[in-house]
XYZ file of C-alpha atoms in Angstrom:
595
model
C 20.529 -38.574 24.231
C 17.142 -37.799 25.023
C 13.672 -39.278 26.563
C 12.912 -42.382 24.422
C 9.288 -42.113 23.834
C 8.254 -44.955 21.416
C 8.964 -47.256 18.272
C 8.275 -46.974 14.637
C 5.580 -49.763 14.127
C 4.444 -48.244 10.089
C 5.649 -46.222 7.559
C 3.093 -45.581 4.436
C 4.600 -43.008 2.218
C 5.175 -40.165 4.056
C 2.909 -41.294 7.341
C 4.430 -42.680 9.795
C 2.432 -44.587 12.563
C 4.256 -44.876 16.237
C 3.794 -46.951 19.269
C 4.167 -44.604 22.598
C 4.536 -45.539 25.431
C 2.581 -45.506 28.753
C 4.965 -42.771 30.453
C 5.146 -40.052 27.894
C 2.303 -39.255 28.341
C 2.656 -36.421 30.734
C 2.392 -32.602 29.645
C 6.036 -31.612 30.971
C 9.002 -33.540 31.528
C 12.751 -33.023 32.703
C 15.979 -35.029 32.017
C 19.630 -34.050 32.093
C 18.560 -30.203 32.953
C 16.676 -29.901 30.202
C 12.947 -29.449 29.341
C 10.588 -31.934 27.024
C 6.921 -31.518 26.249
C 4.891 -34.768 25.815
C 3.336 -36.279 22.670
C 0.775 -34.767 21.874
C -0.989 -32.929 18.935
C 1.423 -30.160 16.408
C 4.822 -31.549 19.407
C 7.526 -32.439 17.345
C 9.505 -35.733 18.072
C 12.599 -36.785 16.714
C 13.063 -40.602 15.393
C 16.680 -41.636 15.194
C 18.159 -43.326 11.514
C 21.876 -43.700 11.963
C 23.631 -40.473 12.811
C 20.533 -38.469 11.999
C 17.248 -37.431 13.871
C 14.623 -36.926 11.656
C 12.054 -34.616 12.963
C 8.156 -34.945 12.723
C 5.207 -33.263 13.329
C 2.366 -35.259 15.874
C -1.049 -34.679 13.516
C -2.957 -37.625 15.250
C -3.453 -40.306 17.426
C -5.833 -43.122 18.603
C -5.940 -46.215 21.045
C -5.494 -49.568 19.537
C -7.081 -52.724 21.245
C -4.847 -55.659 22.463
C -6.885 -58.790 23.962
C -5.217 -61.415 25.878
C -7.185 -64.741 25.471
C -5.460 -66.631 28.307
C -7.006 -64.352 30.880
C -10.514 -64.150 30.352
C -10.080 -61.495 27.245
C -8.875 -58.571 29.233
C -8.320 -55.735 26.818
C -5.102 -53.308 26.654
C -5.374 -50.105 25.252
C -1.871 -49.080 23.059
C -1.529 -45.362 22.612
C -0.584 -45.044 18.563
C 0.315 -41.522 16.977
C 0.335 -40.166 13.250
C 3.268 -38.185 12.318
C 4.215 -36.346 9.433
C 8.462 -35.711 8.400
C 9.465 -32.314 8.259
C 12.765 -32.076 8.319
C 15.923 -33.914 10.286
C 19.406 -32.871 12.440
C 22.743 -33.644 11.052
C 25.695 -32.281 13.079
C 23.156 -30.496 15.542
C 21.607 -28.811 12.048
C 17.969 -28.467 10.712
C 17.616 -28.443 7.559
C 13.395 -28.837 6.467
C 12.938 -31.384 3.990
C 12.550 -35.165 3.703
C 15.903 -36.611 3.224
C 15.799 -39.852 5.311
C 12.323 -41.965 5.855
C 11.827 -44.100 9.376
C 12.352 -48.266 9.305
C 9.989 -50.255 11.992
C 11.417 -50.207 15.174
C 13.282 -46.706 15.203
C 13.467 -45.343 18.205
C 11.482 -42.050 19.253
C 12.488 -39.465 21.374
C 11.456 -35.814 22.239
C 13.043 -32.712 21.117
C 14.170 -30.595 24.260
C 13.258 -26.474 23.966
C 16.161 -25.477 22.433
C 16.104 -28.199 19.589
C 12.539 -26.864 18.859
C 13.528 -23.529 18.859
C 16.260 -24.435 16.389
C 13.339 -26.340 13.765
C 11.966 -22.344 13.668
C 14.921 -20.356 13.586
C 17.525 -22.231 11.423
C 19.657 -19.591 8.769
C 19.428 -16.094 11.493
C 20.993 -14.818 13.957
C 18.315 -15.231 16.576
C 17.276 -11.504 17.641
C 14.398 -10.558 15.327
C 11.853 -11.742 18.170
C 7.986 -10.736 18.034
C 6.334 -13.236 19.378
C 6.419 -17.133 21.117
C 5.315 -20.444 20.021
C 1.645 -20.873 20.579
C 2.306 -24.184 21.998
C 5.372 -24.750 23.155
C 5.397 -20.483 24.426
C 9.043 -20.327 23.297
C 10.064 -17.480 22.012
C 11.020 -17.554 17.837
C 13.338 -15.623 15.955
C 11.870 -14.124 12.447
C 13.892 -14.117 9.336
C 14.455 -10.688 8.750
C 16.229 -10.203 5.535
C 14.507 -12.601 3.527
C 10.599 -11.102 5.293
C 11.301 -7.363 3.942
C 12.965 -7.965 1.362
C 9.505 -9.927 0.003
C 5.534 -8.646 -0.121
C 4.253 -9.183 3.118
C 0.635 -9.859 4.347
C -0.956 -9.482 7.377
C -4.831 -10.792 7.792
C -7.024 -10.880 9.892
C -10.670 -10.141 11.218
C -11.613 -6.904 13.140
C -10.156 -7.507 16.773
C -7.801 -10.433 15.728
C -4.263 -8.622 16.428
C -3.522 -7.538 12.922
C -2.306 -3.885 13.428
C -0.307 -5.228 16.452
C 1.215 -7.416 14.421
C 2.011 -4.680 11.999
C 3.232 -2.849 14.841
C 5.061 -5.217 16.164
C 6.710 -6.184 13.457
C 8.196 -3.040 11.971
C 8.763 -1.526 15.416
C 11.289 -3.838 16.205
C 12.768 -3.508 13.027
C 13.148 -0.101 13.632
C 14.689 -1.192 16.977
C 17.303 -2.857 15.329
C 18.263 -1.378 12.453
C 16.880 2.558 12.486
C 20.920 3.667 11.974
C 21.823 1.258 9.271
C 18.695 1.900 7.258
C 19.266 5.673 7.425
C 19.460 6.862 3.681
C 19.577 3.513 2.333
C 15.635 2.698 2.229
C 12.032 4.360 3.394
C 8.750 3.486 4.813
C 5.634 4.809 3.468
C 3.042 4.162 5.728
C -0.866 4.571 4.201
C -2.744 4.651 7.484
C -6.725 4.968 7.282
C -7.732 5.033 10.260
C -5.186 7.707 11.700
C -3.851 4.844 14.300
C 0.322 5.374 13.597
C 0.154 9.548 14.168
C 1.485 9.755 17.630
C 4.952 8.048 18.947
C 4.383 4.161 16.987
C 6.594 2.059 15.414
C 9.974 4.277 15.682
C 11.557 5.837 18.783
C 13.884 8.906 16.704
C 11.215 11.650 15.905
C 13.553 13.368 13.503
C 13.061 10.151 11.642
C 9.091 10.258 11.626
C 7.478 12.453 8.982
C 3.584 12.452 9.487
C 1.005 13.774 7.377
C -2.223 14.293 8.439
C -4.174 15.164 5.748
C -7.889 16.728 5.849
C -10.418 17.563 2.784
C -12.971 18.725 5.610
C -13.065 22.025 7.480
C -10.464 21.489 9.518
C -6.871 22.356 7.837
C -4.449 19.184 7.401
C -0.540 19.083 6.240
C 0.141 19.347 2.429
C 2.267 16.083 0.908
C 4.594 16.990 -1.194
C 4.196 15.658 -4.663
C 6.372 15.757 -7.994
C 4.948 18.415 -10.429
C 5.385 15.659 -13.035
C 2.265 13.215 -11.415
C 0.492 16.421 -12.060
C 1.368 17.443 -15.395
C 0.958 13.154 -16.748
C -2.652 13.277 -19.126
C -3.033 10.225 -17.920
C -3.154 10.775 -14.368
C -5.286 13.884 -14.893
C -8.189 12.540 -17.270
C -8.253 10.013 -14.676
C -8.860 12.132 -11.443
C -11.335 14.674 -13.536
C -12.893 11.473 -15.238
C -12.324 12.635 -18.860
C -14.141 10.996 -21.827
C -11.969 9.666 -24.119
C -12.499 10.545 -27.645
C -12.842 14.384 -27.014
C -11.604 15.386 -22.891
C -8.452 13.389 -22.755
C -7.052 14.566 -26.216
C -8.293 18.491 -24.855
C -6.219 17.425 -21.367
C -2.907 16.319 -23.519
C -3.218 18.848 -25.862
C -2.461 21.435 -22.554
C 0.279 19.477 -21.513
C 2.069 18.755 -24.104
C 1.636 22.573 -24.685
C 3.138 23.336 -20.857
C 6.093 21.096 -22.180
C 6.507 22.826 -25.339
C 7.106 26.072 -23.463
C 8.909 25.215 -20.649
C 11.683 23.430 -23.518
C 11.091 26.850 -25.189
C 12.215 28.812 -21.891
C 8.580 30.635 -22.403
C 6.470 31.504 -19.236
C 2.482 31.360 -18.393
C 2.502 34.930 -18.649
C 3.732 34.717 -22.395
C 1.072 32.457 -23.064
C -1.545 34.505 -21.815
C -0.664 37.282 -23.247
C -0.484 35.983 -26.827
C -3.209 34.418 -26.352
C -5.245 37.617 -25.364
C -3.256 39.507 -28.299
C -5.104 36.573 -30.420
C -8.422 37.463 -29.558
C -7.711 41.347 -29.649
C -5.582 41.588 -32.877
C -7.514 39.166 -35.545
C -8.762 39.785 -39.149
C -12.447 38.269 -37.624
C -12.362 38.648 -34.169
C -14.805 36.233 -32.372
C -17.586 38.186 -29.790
C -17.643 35.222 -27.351
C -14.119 35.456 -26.493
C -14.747 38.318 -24.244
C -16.669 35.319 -21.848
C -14.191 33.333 -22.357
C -11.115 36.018 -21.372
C -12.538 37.426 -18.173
C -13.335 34.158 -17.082
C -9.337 33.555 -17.594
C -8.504 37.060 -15.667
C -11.146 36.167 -12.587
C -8.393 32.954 -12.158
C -5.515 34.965 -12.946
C -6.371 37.249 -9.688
C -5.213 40.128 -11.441
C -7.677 43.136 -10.380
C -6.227 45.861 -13.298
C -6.933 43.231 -16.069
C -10.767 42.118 -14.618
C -11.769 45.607 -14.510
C -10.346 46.811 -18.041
C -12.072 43.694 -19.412
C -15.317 44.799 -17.741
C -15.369 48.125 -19.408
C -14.688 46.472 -23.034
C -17.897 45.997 -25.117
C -18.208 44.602 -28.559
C -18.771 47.528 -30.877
C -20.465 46.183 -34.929
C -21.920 49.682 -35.879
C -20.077 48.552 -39.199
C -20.869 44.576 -39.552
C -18.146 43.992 -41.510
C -15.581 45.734 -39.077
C -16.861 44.382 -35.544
C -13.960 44.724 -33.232
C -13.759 45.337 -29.135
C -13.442 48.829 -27.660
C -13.655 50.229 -24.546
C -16.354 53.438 -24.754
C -15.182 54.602 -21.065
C -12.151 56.743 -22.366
C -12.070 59.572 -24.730
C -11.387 59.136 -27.131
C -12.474 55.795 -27.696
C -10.132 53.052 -27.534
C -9.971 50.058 -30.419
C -7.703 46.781 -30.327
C -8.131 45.724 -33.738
C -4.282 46.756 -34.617
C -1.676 45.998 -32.553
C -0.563 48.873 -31.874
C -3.437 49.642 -29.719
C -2.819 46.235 -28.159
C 0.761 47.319 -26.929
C -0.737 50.253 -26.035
C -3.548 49.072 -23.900
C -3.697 46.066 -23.213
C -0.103 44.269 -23.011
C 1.085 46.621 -20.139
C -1.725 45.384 -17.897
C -0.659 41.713 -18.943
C 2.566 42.246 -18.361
C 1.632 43.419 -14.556
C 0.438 39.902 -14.148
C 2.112 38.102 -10.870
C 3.120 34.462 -11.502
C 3.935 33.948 -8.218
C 1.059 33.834 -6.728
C -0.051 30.361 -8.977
C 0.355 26.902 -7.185
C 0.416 24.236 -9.734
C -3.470 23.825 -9.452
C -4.288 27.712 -10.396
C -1.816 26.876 -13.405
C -3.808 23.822 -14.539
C -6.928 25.921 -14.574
C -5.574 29.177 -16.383
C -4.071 26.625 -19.137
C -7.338 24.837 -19.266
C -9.171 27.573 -19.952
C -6.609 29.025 -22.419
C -6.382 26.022 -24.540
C -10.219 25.885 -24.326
C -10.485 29.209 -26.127
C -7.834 28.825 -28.457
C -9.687 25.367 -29.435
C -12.714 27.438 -29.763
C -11.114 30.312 -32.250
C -9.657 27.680 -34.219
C -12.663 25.468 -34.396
C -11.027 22.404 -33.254
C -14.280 21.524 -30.211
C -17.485 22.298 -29.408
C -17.700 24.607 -25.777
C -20.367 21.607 -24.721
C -18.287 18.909 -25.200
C -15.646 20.619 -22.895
C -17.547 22.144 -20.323
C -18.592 19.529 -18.207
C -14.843 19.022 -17.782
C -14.324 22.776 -16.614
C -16.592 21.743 -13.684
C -15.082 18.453 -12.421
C -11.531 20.004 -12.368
C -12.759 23.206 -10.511
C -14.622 21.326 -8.288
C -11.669 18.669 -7.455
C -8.815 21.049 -6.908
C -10.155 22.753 -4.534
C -9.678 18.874 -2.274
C -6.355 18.499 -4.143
C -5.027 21.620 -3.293
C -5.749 21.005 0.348
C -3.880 17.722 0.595
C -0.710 18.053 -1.926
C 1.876 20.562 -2.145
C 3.818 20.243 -5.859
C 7.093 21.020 -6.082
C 9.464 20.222 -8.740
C 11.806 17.944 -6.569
C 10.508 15.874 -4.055
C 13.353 13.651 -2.728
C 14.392 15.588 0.201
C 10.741 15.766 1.149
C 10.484 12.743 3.165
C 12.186 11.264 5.738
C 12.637 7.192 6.623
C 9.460 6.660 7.926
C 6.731 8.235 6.349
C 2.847 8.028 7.821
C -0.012 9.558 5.568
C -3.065 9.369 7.292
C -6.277 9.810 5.648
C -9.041 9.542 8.363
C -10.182 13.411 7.753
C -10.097 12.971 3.894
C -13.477 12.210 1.891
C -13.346 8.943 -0.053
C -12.227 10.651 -3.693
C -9.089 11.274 -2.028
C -8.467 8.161 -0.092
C -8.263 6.850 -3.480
C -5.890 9.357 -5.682
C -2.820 9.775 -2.431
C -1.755 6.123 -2.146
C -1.954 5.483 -6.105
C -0.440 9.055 -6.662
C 2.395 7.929 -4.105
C 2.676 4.603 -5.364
C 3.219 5.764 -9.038
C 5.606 8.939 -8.201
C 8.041 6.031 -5.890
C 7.177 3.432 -8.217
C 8.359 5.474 -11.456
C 11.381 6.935 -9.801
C 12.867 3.742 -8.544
C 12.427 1.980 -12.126
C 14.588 5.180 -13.780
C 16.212 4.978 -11.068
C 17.409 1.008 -10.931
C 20.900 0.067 -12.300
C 22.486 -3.347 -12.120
C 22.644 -3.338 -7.978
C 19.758 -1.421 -6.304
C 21.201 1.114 -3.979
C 17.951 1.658 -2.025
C 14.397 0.107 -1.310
C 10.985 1.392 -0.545
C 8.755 -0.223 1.626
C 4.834 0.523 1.089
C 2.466 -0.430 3.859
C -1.023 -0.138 3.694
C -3.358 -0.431 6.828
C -6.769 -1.606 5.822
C -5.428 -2.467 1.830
C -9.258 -3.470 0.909
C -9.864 0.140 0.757
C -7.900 0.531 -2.564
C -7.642 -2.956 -4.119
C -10.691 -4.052 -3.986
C -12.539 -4.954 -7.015
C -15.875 -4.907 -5.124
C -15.860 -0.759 -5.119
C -18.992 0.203 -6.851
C -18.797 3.727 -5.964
C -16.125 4.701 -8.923
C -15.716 5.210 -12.176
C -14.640 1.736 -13.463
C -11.853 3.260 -15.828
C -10.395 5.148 -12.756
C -10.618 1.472 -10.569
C -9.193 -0.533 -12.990
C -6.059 1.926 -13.318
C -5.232 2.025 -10.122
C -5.218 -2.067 -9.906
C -3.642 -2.054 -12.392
C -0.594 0.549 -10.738
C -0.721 -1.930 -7.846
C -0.355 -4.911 -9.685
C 2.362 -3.638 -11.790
C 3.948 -3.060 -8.533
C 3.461 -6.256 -6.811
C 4.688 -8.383 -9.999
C 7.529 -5.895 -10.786
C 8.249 -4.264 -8.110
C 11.080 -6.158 -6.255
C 13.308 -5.997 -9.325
C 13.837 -1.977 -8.333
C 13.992 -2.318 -5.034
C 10.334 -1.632 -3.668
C 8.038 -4.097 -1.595
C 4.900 -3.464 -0.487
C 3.145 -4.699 3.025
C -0.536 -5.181 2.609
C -2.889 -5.482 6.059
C -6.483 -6.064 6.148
C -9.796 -7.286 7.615
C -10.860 -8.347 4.493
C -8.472 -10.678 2.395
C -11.268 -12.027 -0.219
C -11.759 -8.345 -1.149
C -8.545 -7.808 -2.726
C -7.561 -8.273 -6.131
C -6.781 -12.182 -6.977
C -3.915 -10.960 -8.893
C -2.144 -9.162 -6.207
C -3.305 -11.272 -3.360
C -1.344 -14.506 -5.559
C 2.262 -12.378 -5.696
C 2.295 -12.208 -1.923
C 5.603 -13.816 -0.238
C 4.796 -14.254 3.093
C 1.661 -14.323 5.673
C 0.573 -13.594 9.278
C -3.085 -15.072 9.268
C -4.904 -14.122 12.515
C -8.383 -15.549 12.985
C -10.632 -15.372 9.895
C -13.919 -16.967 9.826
C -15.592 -16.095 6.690
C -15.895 -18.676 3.715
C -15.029 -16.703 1.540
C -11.885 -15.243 3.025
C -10.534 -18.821 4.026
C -11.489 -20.294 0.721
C -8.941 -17.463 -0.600
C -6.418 -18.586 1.602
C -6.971 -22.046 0.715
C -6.362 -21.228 -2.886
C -3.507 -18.715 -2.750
C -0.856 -20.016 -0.274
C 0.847 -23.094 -1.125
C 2.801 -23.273 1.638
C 0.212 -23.588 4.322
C -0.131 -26.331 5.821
C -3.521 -28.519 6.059
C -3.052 -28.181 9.888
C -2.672 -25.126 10.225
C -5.696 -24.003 7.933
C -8.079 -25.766 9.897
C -6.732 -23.340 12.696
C -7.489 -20.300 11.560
C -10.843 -19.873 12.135
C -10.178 -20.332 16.044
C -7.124 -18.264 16.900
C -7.234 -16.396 19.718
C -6.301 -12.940 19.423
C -3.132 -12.128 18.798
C -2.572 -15.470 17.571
C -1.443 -16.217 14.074
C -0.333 -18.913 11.402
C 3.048 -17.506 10.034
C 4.107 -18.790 6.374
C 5.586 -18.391 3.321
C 8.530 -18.291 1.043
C 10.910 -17.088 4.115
C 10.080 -19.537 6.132
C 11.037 -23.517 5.524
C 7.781 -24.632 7.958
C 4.500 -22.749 8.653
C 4.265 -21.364 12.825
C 1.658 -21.322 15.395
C 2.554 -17.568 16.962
C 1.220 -15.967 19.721
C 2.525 -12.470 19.113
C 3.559 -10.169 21.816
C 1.087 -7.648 22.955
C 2.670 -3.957 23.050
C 1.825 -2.928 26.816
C 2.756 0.523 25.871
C -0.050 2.591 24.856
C 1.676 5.068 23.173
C 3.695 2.821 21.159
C 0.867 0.679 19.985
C -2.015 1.669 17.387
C -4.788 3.754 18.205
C -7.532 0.861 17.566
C -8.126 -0.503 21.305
C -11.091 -1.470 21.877
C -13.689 0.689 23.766
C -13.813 0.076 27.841
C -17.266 -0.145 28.234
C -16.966 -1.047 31.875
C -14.904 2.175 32.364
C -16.929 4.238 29.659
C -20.485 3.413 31.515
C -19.165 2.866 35.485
């Protein structure tokens, strides 16, 4: 038995109204070895019905008056408290829910530590621990396998604790299950801010692949990505911002092409050279293609080819029989037959070195061969298509900085996986994490059978960078796709075995849509209407308590809730003393920065 602290004295739906008495008022108290707090505000007391205590939740209380006539109307003071049922013991088990209501005149007593510790950490095993009780500072065991296996967000203003949290949270999962995990799931981490490069969140190096990626001067890592994100029209009209009734049919019509001759066992060097024998060997041969074709040999790098093409000139002494020649041998040579083409001008083709082409120089050549072969044929205007011959130049020279294609990427990364951005312009904060998302995203739906074998876990640090709709700064078409990705993924996405982890300053920001499939919360202090309102709105699970907190936490602080656990928590989470192991975003010491 425990400290009997008051009576039932009304019960109005789910309010109940108790008498206290005098004594329990005191912060701490002791009995039979064990510890009790008082009543007071968010304590939890349990009110005995038969063989069960039902637990509740202090959310008020008030003095009542009590006059005594007989002796000149002195006035006593009764201490009343509100309180709310959450839940109740049977067999020394919580279970949340209302199951049993209080009569008048049931008995209240405290809960001791380890009952309250038990209303928090009912259905684990007790060792996921990140943090304590604001209140009661006991420490709480987290729900691990239903929190990752769900979309998790953290929130919280600048300073708040947030990327602690984050820290905090998958570093000890790391902790405890690094081993087991091993070739069973991975951890992409999309980091900003450059805050988890150095030793964070998992102690096994060999376990850690980082990325730092740069678009500036300085040269970053390449991240490997499948040659089939590359080769998809609609990935590429999006990053080279195609128009739709005349660039995006040009941009499929050269991959479907690359397709066509890769099924066909036929090379780039094939299609360059027929496509230079069409331009030689042709019943009208067309004077611009010579523009056209040494543009094509200045990207093919091939030094024989640019200066053969430089000696060719267009010879139309007879109209009716224009053709190219080249007037620097003797005798002079023609390439209206083929002959003279195999003669000529294939050998110097066939010197070309296909090794020396990345996936980016390949786009280009085929670009610019489809572009004249459109041309000859008559099938665009060169106006309508060069604005696009720009944009790509002029992006791959960031893309090829950042990604590395290869045809196979799965042995590429490792089980934690950070790709920081902080050196990389804002195009390309944009195209990595939806290029990532859609390469994981597309292999784990292929991939998916009846069980799911293993699970990807995206976290993004500072998610209002990429999901907001706010972004005026982009092409609309190219914002709305990549919501779109991430939406797809958040509604979708735990069928094949991929969750993602969402952090940020800026909660209201972020799309409705994907903000409403979250699972579960950490809410550190937020203070704009906007951003509470949001809350207010999206999370049904939150208690009306526990809103009205938010805006005061302290740092590190946070309201914990959602679908894994059965009652919101007050948490003060534990601050990682190491500085290594926590996230480059300390504050600055001005004190030591100016003494």
């Amino acid at each position: 038995m425990s400290i009997c602290v008051g009576d039932v004295i009304a019960v109005r739906g789910t309010q109940v109204t108790l008498r206290i008495y005098e004594e329990s008022s005191l912060e701490t108290m002791y009995f039979d070895g064990k510890k009790y707090k008082g009543v007071s505000i968010r304590e939890f007391i349990g009110i005995k019905r038969g063989f069960s205590l039902i637990v509740c939740i202090v959310e008020g209380e008030y003095l009542d008056e009590k006059r005594f006539e007989v002796d000149d109307d002195k006035v006593q003071y009764i201490r009343k408290v509100e309180a709310k049922p959450i839940g109740y013991f049977e067999s020394k088990r919580f279970t949340e829910g209302v199951k049993l209501m209080p009569m008048i005149r049931d008995k209240a007593f405290l809960l001791n530590e380890q009952e309250v510790t038990d209303v928090f950490s009912q259905g684990n095993d007790g060792t996921f621990t990140i943090g304590k009780l604001l209140k009661e500072d006991l420490p709480v065991s987290l729900p691990w396998d239903k929190l990752f296996n769900s979309h998790i967000g953290i929130f919280g203003n600048t300073g708040s604790g947030k990327s602690n949290t984050l820290t905090n949270l998958y570093s000890t999962l790391f902790n405890q299950y690094e081993a087991k995990m091993k070739g069973k799931s991975q951890f992409l981490l999309i980091d900003f801010n450059g805050e988890y490069t150095g030793e964070q969140l998992i102690k096994d190096k060999k376990n850690k692949n980082t990325f730092v990626l740069s678009t500036g001067k300085k040269v970053g890592d390449q991240l490997p990505l499948s040659a089939e994100q590359v080769w998809n029209t609609e990935i590429l009209a999006l990053l080279f911002q195609a128009t739709a009734n005349t660039q995006t049919p040009f941009i499929n019509r050269v991959v479907e092409k690359r397709k066509a001759q890769i099924k066909d066992n036929s090379t780039l060097k094939d299609y360059v050279i027929g496509t230079f024998y069409l331009c030689f060997v042709s019943t009208s041969p067309n004077r611009d293609s010579l523009v056209h074709l040494k543009v094509i040999a200045k990207h093919l790098k091939h030094a024989p080819l640019i200066q053969k093409l430089n000696k060719i000139i267009w010879f139309n002494k007879d109209v009716d029989k224009a053709k190219y020649a080249d007037p620097t041998t003797n005798p002079w040579e023609f390439y209206s037959a083929k002959e003279d083409f195999d003669a000529h001008i294939r050998p110097i083709l066939v010197g070309i070195d296909e090794s020396k082409f990345d996936s980016f120089d390949e786009l280009i050549i085929r670009i610019n061969l489809q572009l004249l072969r459109d041309l000859l044929y008559g099938n665009i205007q060169f106006e309508h298509i060069q604005p696009l011959l720009k944009r790509v130049e002029s992006a791959v020279s960031d893309l090829r900085k950042i990604f590395e294609v290869k045809d196979d990427v799965n042995n590429e990364f490792s089980l934690l996986n950070v790709v920081s951005l902080r050196s990389c312009n804002q195009l390309t904060k944009k195209i990595v994490p939806l290029l990532l998302a859609k390469m994981f995203y597309q292999e784990h739906r292929e991939n998916a059978g009846k069980s799911i074998e293993n699970t990807l876990h995206f976290i993004i640090d500072e998610a209002h960078n990429i999901l907001s709709q706010q972004s005026n700064r982009e092409h609309e078409v190219w914002k709305d796709y990549r919501l779109e990705m991430f939406e797809e993924i958040i509604k979708e996405g735990r069928k094949f075995g991929l969750y993602l982890t969402l952090s940020s300053q800026l909660p209201a920001d972020i799309s409705p849509t994907i903000m409403s499939q979250l699972h579960n919360f950490f809410i550190h202090r937020l203070v704009n209407d906007k951003d509470l309102m949001l809350i207010d709105n999206t999370i049904s699970t939150l208690d009306k308590m526990s809103k009205s907190l938010i805006p005061d936490l302290s740092k590190g602080a946070c309201v914990v809730t959602g679908t894994a656990f059965d009652l919101p928590l007050l948490m003060q989470v534990d601050y990682i003393e190491n500085k290594s192991s926590r996230p480059d975003s300390d504050d600055v010491d001005l004190v030591k920065l100016w003494g």
